[in-house]
PDB file of C-alpha atoms in Angstrom:
ATOM      1  CA  MET A 740      -3.234 -21.025-122.307  1.00 60.00           C
ATOM      2  CA  ALA A 741      -6.826 -22.192-122.156  1.00 68.00           C
ATOM      3  CA  GLY A 742      -5.998 -25.035-124.715  1.00 72.00           C
ATOM      4  CA  TYR A 743      -3.108 -26.121-123.303  1.00 78.00           C
ATOM      5  CA  GLU A 744      -3.003 -29.870-122.352  1.00 77.00           C
ATOM      6  CA  TYR A 745      -1.613 -30.156-119.082  1.00 76.00           C
ATOM      7  CA  VAL A 746      -2.370 -33.921-118.575  1.00 75.00           C
ATOM      8  CA  SER A 747      -2.341 -36.307-121.699  1.00 82.00           C
ATOM      9  CA  ALA A 748      -5.092 -38.894-122.101  1.00 81.00           C
ATOM     10  CA  GLU A 749      -2.473 -41.442-121.498  1.00 82.00           C
ATOM     11  CA  GLN A 750      -1.767 -40.137-118.287  1.00 78.00           C
ATOM     12  CA  LEU A 751      -5.449 -39.568-117.346  1.00 77.00           C
ATOM     13  CA  ALA A 752      -5.848 -43.305-118.157  1.00 79.00           C
ATOM     14  CA  GLY A 753      -2.708 -44.037-115.611  1.00 77.00           C
ATOM     15  CA  PHE A 754      -4.766 -42.391-112.916  1.00 76.00           C
ATOM     16  CA  ASP A 755      -7.414 -45.350-112.934  1.00 75.00           C
ATOM     17  CA  LYS A 756      -4.720 -47.726-111.841  1.00 77.00           C
ATOM     18  CA  TYR A 757      -3.108 -45.314-109.290  1.00 78.00           C
ATOM     19  CA  LYS A 758      -3.362 -45.822-105.544  1.00 80.00           C
ATOM     20  CA  TYR A 759      -1.870 -43.573-103.017  1.00 82.00           C
ATOM     21  CA  SER A 760       0.650 -45.123-100.648  1.00 85.00           C
ATOM     22  CA  ALA A 761       2.854 -43.460 -97.919  1.00 86.00           C
ATOM     23  CA  VAL A 762       4.858 -44.074 -95.047  1.00 88.00           C
ATOM     24  CA  ASP A 763       5.516 -41.974 -92.263  1.00 87.00           C
ATOM     25  CA  THR A 764       7.812 -42.887 -89.504  1.00 86.00           C
ATOM     26  CA  ASN A 765       8.687 -39.566 -87.744  1.00 86.00           C
ATOM     27  CA  PRO A 766       7.816 -39.849 -84.317  1.00 91.00           C
ATOM     28  CA  LEU A 767       6.479 -36.361 -84.032  1.00 91.00           C
ATOM     29  CA  SER A 768       3.944 -37.139 -86.677  1.00 91.00           C
ATOM     30  CA  LEU A 769       2.932 -40.681 -85.236  1.00 91.00           C
ATOM     31  CA  TYR A 770       2.501 -39.627 -81.660  1.00 93.00           C
ATOM     32  CA  VAL A 771       1.869 -36.002 -81.769  1.00 94.00           C
ATOM     33  CA  MET A 772       0.291 -34.446 -84.947  1.00 94.00           C
ATOM     34  CA  HIS A 773      -1.650 -37.502 -86.435  1.00 93.00           C
ATOM     35  CA  PRO A 774      -3.627 -37.859 -83.088  1.00 95.00           C
ATOM     36  CA  PHE A 775      -4.226 -33.998 -82.880  1.00 96.00           C
ATOM     37  CA  TRP A 776      -5.114 -34.111 -86.807  1.00 95.00           C
ATOM     38  CA  ASN A 777      -7.638 -37.094 -86.113  1.00 95.00           C
ATOM     39  CA  THR A 778      -9.492 -34.924 -83.610  1.00 96.00           C
ATOM     40  CA  ILE A 779      -9.498 -31.700 -85.866  1.00 95.00           C
ATOM     41  CA  VAL A 780     -10.775 -33.530 -88.806  1.00 95.00           C
ATOM     42  CA  LYS A 781     -13.840 -34.545 -86.876  1.00 95.00           C
ATOM     43  CA  VAL A 782     -14.531 -30.759 -86.503  1.00 94.00           C
ATOM     44  CA  PHE A 783     -15.019 -30.527 -90.309  1.00 95.00           C
ATOM     45  CA  PRO A 784     -18.472 -31.317 -91.903  1.00 94.00           C
ATOM     46  CA  THR A 785     -18.636 -34.054 -94.192  1.00 92.00           C
ATOM     47  CA  TRP A 786     -19.757 -31.955 -97.108  1.00 93.00           C
ATOM     48  CA  LEU A 787     -16.585 -29.794 -97.102  1.00 94.00           C
ATOM     49  CA  ALA A 788     -14.274 -30.966 -99.808  1.00 94.00           C
ATOM     50  CA  PRO A 789     -10.853 -31.742 -99.047  1.00 95.00           C
ATOM     51  CA  ASN A 790      -9.395 -29.644-102.053  1.00 95.00           C
ATOM     52  CA  LEU A 791     -10.754 -26.595-100.290  1.00 96.00           C
ATOM     53  CA  ILE A 792      -9.090 -27.604 -97.190  1.00 96.00           C
ATOM     54  CA  THR A 793      -5.710 -27.728 -99.149  1.00 96.00           C
ATOM     55  CA  PHE A 794      -6.390 -24.744-100.756  1.00 97.00           C
ATOM     56  CA  SER A 795      -7.265 -22.765 -97.630  1.00 97.00           C
ATOM     57  CA  GLY A 796      -4.068 -23.741 -96.218  1.00 96.00           C
ATOM     58  CA  PHE A 797      -2.117 -22.811 -98.881  1.00 97.00           C
ATOM     59  CA  LEU A 798      -3.687 -19.064 -99.150  1.00 97.00           C
ATOM     60  CA  LEU A 799      -2.793 -18.912 -95.211  1.00 97.00           C
ATOM     61  CA  VAL A 800       0.673 -19.352 -96.496  1.00 97.00           C
ATOM     62  CA  VAL A 801       0.736 -17.033 -99.325  1.00 97.00           C
ATOM     63  CA  PHE A 802      -0.950 -14.432 -96.878  1.00 98.00           C
ATOM     64  CA  ASN A 803       2.001 -14.757 -94.448  1.00 97.00           C
ATOM     65  CA  PHE A 804       4.194 -14.172 -97.289  1.00 97.00           C
ATOM     66  CA  LEU A 805       2.402 -11.089 -98.445  1.00 97.00           C
ATOM     67  CA  LEU A 806       2.056  -9.719 -94.858  1.00 97.00           C
ATOM     68  CA  MET A 807       6.042 -10.154 -94.370  1.00 96.00           C
ATOM     69  CA  ALA A 808       6.613  -8.613 -97.769  1.00 95.00           C
ATOM     70  CA  TYR A 809       4.522  -5.513 -96.544  1.00 97.00           C
ATOM     71  CA  PHE A 810       6.340  -4.996 -93.328  1.00 96.00           C
ATOM     72  CA  ASP A 811       9.602  -6.233 -94.702  1.00 95.00           C
ATOM     73  CA  PRO A 812       9.743  -5.676 -98.277  1.00 94.00           C
ATOM     74  CA  ASP A 813      13.743  -5.478 -98.544  1.00 93.00           C
ATOM     75  CA  PHE A 814      14.631  -8.155 -95.861  1.00 93.00           C
ATOM     76  CA  TYR A 815      16.202  -5.469 -93.779  1.00 94.00           C
ATOM     77  CA  ALA A 816      13.561  -4.987 -91.220  1.00 92.00           C
ATOM     78  CA  SER A 817      15.297  -7.547 -88.820  1.00 92.00           C
ATOM     79  CA  ALA A 818      18.693  -5.814 -88.950  1.00 90.00           C
ATOM     80  CA  PRO A 819      20.472  -3.838 -86.412  1.00 89.00           C
ATOM     81  CA  GLY A 820      19.461  -0.354 -86.835  1.00 88.00           C
ATOM     82  CA  HIS A 821      16.342  -0.587 -88.715  1.00 91.00           C
ATOM     83  CA  LYS A 822      12.526  -0.392 -87.936  1.00 92.00           C
ATOM     84  CA  HIS A 823      11.423  -3.993 -87.044  1.00 93.00           C
ATOM     85  CA  VAL A 824       8.443  -5.754 -87.842  1.00 95.00           C
ATOM     86  CA  PRO A 825       5.730  -5.285 -84.996  1.00 95.00           C
ATOM     87  CA  ASP A 826       5.323  -8.106 -82.666  1.00 95.00           C
ATOM     88  CA  TRP A 827       1.808  -8.814 -83.354  1.00 96.00           C
ATOM     89  CA  VAL A 828       2.850  -9.657 -86.716  1.00 97.00           C
ATOM     90  CA  TRP A 829       4.964 -12.300 -85.786  1.00 97.00           C
ATOM     91  CA  ILE A 830       2.339 -13.719 -83.507  1.00 97.00           C
ATOM     92  CA  VAL A 831      -0.174 -13.730 -86.554  1.00 97.00           C
ATOM     93  CA  VAL A 832       2.311 -15.240 -88.918  1.00 97.00           C
ATOM     94  CA  GLY A 833       3.158 -18.110 -86.355  1.00 97.00           C
ATOM     95  CA  ILE A 834      -0.434 -19.118 -85.769  1.00 97.00           C
ATOM     96  CA  LEU A 835      -1.330 -18.988 -89.199  1.00 97.00           C
ATOM     97  CA  ASN A 836       1.773 -21.214 -90.282  1.00 97.00           C
ATOM     98  CA  PHE A 837       0.720 -23.614 -87.688  1.00 97.00           C
ATOM     99  CA  VAL A 838      -3.018 -23.668 -88.756  1.00 97.00           C
ATOM    100  CA  ALA A 839      -1.798 -24.048 -92.571  1.00 97.00           C
ATOM    101  CA  TYR A 840       0.340 -27.024 -91.563  1.00 96.00           C
ATOM    102  CA  THR A 841      -2.664 -28.570 -89.664  1.00 96.00           C
ATOM    103  CA  LEU A 842      -4.876 -28.282 -92.656  1.00 96.00           C
ATOM    104  CA  ASP A 843      -2.182 -29.751 -94.838  1.00 94.00           C
ATOM    105  CA  GLY A 844      -2.154 -32.680 -92.446  1.00 93.00           C
ATOM    106  CA  VAL A 845      -5.979 -32.867 -92.441  1.00 95.00           C
ATOM    107  CA  ASP A 846      -7.007 -32.633 -95.878  1.00 93.00           C
ATOM    108  CA  GLY A 847      -6.077 -36.280 -96.762  1.00 91.00           C
ATOM    109  CA  LYS A 848      -7.700 -37.432 -93.835  1.00 93.00           C
ATOM    110  CA  GLN A 849     -10.805 -35.646 -94.658  1.00 94.00           C
ATOM    111  CA  ALA A 850     -10.535 -37.170 -98.187  1.00 93.00           C
ATOM    112  CA  ARG A 851     -10.530 -40.961 -96.709  1.00 91.00           C
ATOM    113  CA  ARG A 852     -13.113 -39.858 -94.402  1.00 92.00           C
ATOM    114  CA  THR A 853     -15.716 -38.819 -96.794  1.00 92.00           C
ATOM    115  CA  ASN A 854     -14.480 -41.523 -99.665  1.00 89.00           C
ATOM    116  CA  SER A 855     -13.477 -38.918-102.022  1.00 86.00           C
ATOM    117  CA  SER A 856      -9.695 -39.611-102.407  1.00 85.00           C
ATOM    118  CA  THR A 857      -8.560 -38.965-106.051  1.00 85.00           C
ATOM    119  CA  PRO A 858      -5.059 -39.077-107.861  1.00 85.00           C
ATOM    120  CA  LEU A 859      -6.040 -35.386-108.884  1.00 84.00           C
ATOM    121  CA  GLY A 860      -6.712 -34.519-105.327  1.00 87.00           C
ATOM    122  CA  GLU A 861      -3.239 -35.791-104.303  1.00 87.00           C
ATOM    123  CA  LEU A 862      -1.748 -33.750-107.498  1.00 87.00           C
ATOM    124  CA  PHE A 863      -3.346 -30.635-106.471  1.00 91.00           C
ATOM    125  CA  ASP A 864      -2.080 -31.127-102.798  1.00 92.00           C
ATOM    126  CA  HIS A 865       1.483 -31.697-103.895  1.00 91.00           C
ATOM    127  CA  GLY A 866       1.038 -29.253-106.585  1.00 91.00           C
ATOM    128  CA  LEU A 867       0.539 -26.303-104.000  1.00 94.00           C
ATOM    129  CA  ASP A 868       3.128 -27.744-101.557  1.00 93.00           C
ATOM    130  CA  SER A 869       5.774 -27.338-104.419  1.00 92.00           C
ATOM    131  CA  TRP A 870       4.904 -23.329-104.472  1.00 93.00           C
ATOM    132  CA  SER A 871       4.875 -23.380-100.611  1.00 93.00           C
ATOM    133  CA  CYS A 872       8.686 -24.402-100.666  1.00 91.00           C
ATOM    134  CA  VAL A 873       9.457 -20.888-101.934  1.00 93.00           C
ATOM    135  CA  TYR A 874       6.790 -19.139 -99.516  1.00 94.00           C
ATOM    136  CA  PHE A 875       8.103 -20.890 -96.271  1.00 90.00           C
ATOM    137  CA  VAL A 876      11.506 -20.072 -96.788  1.00 91.00           C
ATOM    138  CA  VAL A 877      11.142 -16.389 -97.769  1.00 93.00           C
ATOM    139  CA  THR A 878       8.725 -15.645 -94.971  1.00 94.00           C
ATOM    140  CA  VAL A 879      11.193 -17.517 -92.411  1.00 92.00           C
ATOM    141  CA  TYR A 880      13.735 -15.198 -93.905  1.00 92.00           C
ATOM    142  CA  SER A 881      12.557 -12.026 -92.625  1.00 93.00           C
ATOM    143  CA  ILE A 882      13.424 -13.200 -89.047  1.00 92.00           C
ATOM    144  CA  PHE A 883      17.227 -12.947 -89.730  1.00 89.00           C
ATOM    145  CA  GLY A 884      17.075 -10.614 -92.792  1.00 89.00           C
ATOM    146  CA  ARG A 885      20.033  -9.174 -94.455  1.00 89.00           C
ATOM    147  CA  GLY A 886      21.899  -7.167 -91.970  1.00 82.00           C
ATOM    148  CA  SER A 887      25.253  -8.030 -90.657  1.00 82.00           C
ATOM    149  CA  THR A 888      23.492 -10.605 -88.261  1.00 82.00           C
ATOM    150  CA  GLY A 889      21.462 -11.894 -91.196  1.00 86.00           C
ATOM    151  CA  VAL A 890      21.677 -14.136 -94.147  1.00 88.00           C
ATOM    152  CA  SER A 891      23.001 -13.241 -97.579  1.00 89.00           C
ATOM    153  CA  VAL A 892      20.716 -13.049-100.513  1.00 90.00           C
ATOM    154  CA  PHE A 893      22.754 -15.695-102.186  1.00 91.00           C
ATOM    155  CA  VAL A 894      22.558 -17.931 -99.090  1.00 91.00           C
ATOM    156  CA  LEU A 895      18.830 -17.430 -99.259  1.00 91.00           C
ATOM    157  CA  TYR A 896      18.945 -18.221-103.021  1.00 92.00           C
ATOM    158  CA  PHE A 897      20.928 -21.343-102.305  1.00 92.00           C
ATOM    159  CA  LEU A 898      18.367 -22.465 -99.390  1.00 91.00           C
ATOM    160  CA  LEU A 899      15.432 -22.127-101.651  1.00 92.00           C
ATOM    161  CA  TRP A 900      16.984 -24.687-104.060  1.00 92.00           C
ATOM    162  CA  VAL A 901      18.191 -26.921-101.118  1.00 91.00           C
ATOM    163  CA  VAL A 902      14.222 -27.320 -99.971  1.00 91.00           C
ATOM    164  CA  LEU A 903      12.961 -27.457-103.512  1.00 92.00           C
ATOM    165  CA  PHE A 904      15.674 -30.150-104.056  1.00 91.00           C
ATOM    166  CA  SER A 905      14.352 -32.069-100.964  1.00 90.00           C
ATOM    167  CA  PHE A 906      10.687 -31.895-102.299  1.00 91.00           C
ATOM    168  CA  ILE A 907      11.567 -32.950-105.703  1.00 92.00           C
ATOM    169  CA  LEU A 908      13.985 -35.987-104.365  1.00 91.00           C
ATOM    170  CA  SER A 909      10.852 -37.447-102.185  1.00 90.00           C
ATOM    171  CA  HIS A 910       8.798 -37.450-105.414  1.00 89.00           C
ATOM    172  CA  TRP A 911      11.506 -38.937-107.569  1.00 92.00           C
ATOM    173  CA  GLU A 912      11.532 -41.562-104.744  1.00 91.00           C
ATOM    174  CA  LYS A 913       7.933 -42.082-105.128  1.00 89.00           C
ATOM    175  CA  TYR A 914       8.249 -42.257-108.886  1.00 88.00           C
ATOM    176  CA  ASN A 915      10.636 -45.086-108.539  1.00 89.00           C
ATOM    177  CA  THR A 916       9.278 -46.797-105.637  1.00 89.00           C
ATOM    178  CA  GLY A 917       5.436 -46.405-105.525  1.00 88.00           C
ATOM    179  CA  ILE A 918       5.646 -45.256-101.857  1.00 89.00           C
ATOM    180  CA  LEU A 919       5.898 -41.628-100.527  1.00 88.00           C
ATOM    181  CA  PHE A 920       8.108 -42.001 -97.651  1.00 88.00           C
ATOM    182  CA  LEU A 921       7.536 -38.593 -96.028  1.00 86.00           C
ATOM    183  CA  PRO A 922      10.560 -36.706 -94.732  1.00 84.00           C
ATOM    184  CA  TRP A 923      11.135 -35.900 -91.444  1.00 81.00           C
ATOM    185  CA  GLY A 924      12.407 -32.700 -91.926  1.00 81.00           C
ATOM    186  CA  TYR A 925       8.750 -31.327 -92.944  1.00 86.00           C
ATOM    187  CA  ASP A 926       6.949 -31.733 -89.741  1.00 89.00           C
ATOM    188  CA  ILE A 927       9.947 -30.753 -87.430  1.00 87.00           C
ATOM    189  CA  SER A 928      10.587 -27.699 -89.581  1.00 88.00           C
ATOM    190  CA  GLN A 929       6.869 -26.465 -89.637  1.00 92.00           C
ATOM    191  CA  VAL A 930       6.391 -27.078 -85.695  1.00 92.00           C
ATOM    192  CA  THR A 931       9.957 -25.262 -85.128  1.00 90.00           C
ATOM    193  CA  ILE A 932       9.281 -22.381 -87.690  1.00 92.00           C
ATOM    194  CA  SER A 933       5.718 -21.742 -85.732  1.00 95.00           C
ATOM    195  CA  PHE A 934       7.507 -21.568 -82.337  1.00 94.00           C
ATOM    196  CA  VAL A 935      10.288 -19.386 -83.758  1.00 92.00           C
ATOM    197  CA  TYR A 936       7.885 -16.919 -84.819  1.00 96.00           C
ATOM    198  CA  ILE A 937       5.962 -16.582 -81.410  1.00 96.00           C
ATOM    199  CA  VAL A 938       9.521 -16.487 -79.621  1.00 94.00           C
ATOM    200  CA  THR A 939      10.522 -13.604 -81.981  1.00 94.00           C
ATOM    201  CA  ALA A 940       7.402 -11.789 -80.984  1.00 95.00           C
ATOM    202  CA  VAL A 941       8.147 -12.335 -77.299  1.00 94.00           C
ATOM    203  CA  VAL A 942      12.100 -11.853 -77.288  1.00 92.00           C
ATOM    204  CA  GLY A 943      12.504  -9.578 -80.396  1.00 91.00           C
ATOM    205  CA  VAL A 944      14.881 -10.105 -83.211  1.00 91.00           C
ATOM    206  CA  GLU A 945      17.677  -8.575 -81.172  1.00 90.00           C
ATOM    207  CA  ALA A 946      17.738 -12.016 -79.413  1.00 87.00           C
ATOM    208  CA  TRP A 947      19.239 -13.449 -82.641  1.00 87.00           C
ATOM    209  CA  TYR A 948      22.003 -11.113 -82.906  1.00 86.00           C
ATOM    210  CA  GLU A 949      23.861 -12.929 -79.982  1.00 83.00           C
ATOM    211  CA  PRO A 950      25.857 -15.989 -80.612  1.00 84.00           C
ATOM    212  CA  PHE A 951      24.276 -19.397 -80.113  1.00 80.00           C
ATOM    213  CA  LEU A 952      27.623 -21.093 -79.501  1.00 80.00           C
ATOM    214  CA  PHE A 953      30.928 -19.478 -79.531  1.00 80.00           C
ATOM    215  CA  ASN A 954      30.882 -17.426 -82.732  1.00 81.00           C
ATOM    216  CA  PHE A 955      28.242 -19.494 -84.198  1.00 84.00           C
ATOM    217  CA  LEU A 956      25.443 -17.022 -84.905  1.00 83.00           C
ATOM    218  CA  TYR A 957      21.651 -18.174 -85.058  1.00 84.00           C
ATOM    219  CA  ARG A 958      21.562 -17.295 -88.749  1.00 84.00           C
ATOM    220  CA  ASP A 959      24.280 -19.948 -89.159  1.00 87.00           C
ATOM    221  CA  LEU A 960      22.253 -22.759 -87.090  1.00 84.00           C
ATOM    222  CA  PHE A 961      19.139 -21.883 -89.483  1.00 84.00           C
ATOM    223  CA  THR A 962      21.160 -22.594 -92.508  1.00 88.00           C
ATOM    224  CA  THR A 963      22.979 -25.604 -91.169  1.00 87.00           C
ATOM    225  CA  MET A 964      19.809 -27.195 -89.996  1.00 84.00           C
ATOM    226  CA  ILE A 965      18.411 -26.622 -93.551  1.00 86.00           C
ATOM    227  CA  ILE A 966      21.361 -27.918 -95.508  1.00 89.00           C
ATOM    228  CA  GLY A 967      22.247 -30.724 -92.961  1.00 86.00           C
ATOM    229  CA  CYS A 968      18.782 -32.101 -92.787  1.00 84.00           C
ATOM    230  CA  ALA A 969      18.735 -32.293 -96.652  1.00 86.00           C
ATOM    231  CA  LEU A 970      22.262 -33.793 -97.138  1.00 86.00           C
ATOM    232  CA  CYS A 971      22.204 -35.883 -94.090  1.00 86.00           C
ATOM    233  CA  VAL A 972      18.752 -37.131 -93.533  1.00 83.00           C
ATOM    234  CA  THR A 973      16.487 -36.584 -96.737  1.00 85.00           C
ATOM    235  CA  LEU A 974      19.145 -37.460 -99.404  1.00 88.00           C
ATOM    236  CA  PRO A 975      20.665 -40.645 -97.969  1.00 89.00           C
ATOM    237  CA  MET A 976      16.960 -41.933 -96.924  1.00 86.00           C
ATOM    238  CA  SER A 977      15.529 -41.414-100.384  1.00 88.00           C
ATOM    239  CA  LEU A 978      18.572 -43.255-101.803  1.00 90.00           C
ATOM    240  CA  LEU A 979      18.395 -46.091 -99.305  1.00 89.00           C
ATOM    241  CA  ASN A 980      14.745 -46.587-100.161  1.00 87.00           C
ATOM    242  CA  PHE A 981      15.157 -46.483-103.865  1.00 89.00           C
ATOM    243  CA  PHE A 982      17.941 -49.259-103.823  1.00 90.00           C
ATOM    244  CA  ARG A 983      15.749 -51.361-101.447  1.00 85.00           C
TER     245      ARG A 983
END
């Protein structure tokens, strides 16, 4: 592995001509999160490397996953009749998820603030994001679990592929257009996930047993939102930007 060539000489030469270009049209990002991140980034000292901010946020995501894996190793803790995850765990996971999301939004601003933006920095950032696709979904899965009111393992596996498909699609779009059109689903999902963790601590997982509408359970709402966002928002917008 030590002698493996991850990036060829031709690809490295291409980095000299590469310039990061992104478009974010999400109202939540434009009017809420970006102003918040612009304030937060001023707290960081200028000597703090953007890649360290990126890696710190990723470590928080991994920590959340490991914490939930400890308290819910088989995804049955949220099922009726099982010993539930302690409320304080949901609060910790919710706060750390939002902090990780904030660090992911701040790292690029820190790079531009300190004139240290590099193509390798973007590659590092988005490479870690690709791993986070798994950790985010699996950690959220513990809210519903595998019980009678939960989500089957097959559906979880399918959702993992849907989220990863959305991530790959955005970068395929960027590869062909030269512009990263940031998907709306990411910011909305991160804020929603953090909020749901905190709500779970307050009302308990039993609240998710009740139907959301008629016989439509919250677990159905959860899966519908992920699949619907990918197929009805991310995919059409990516194809539209590609053809334009």
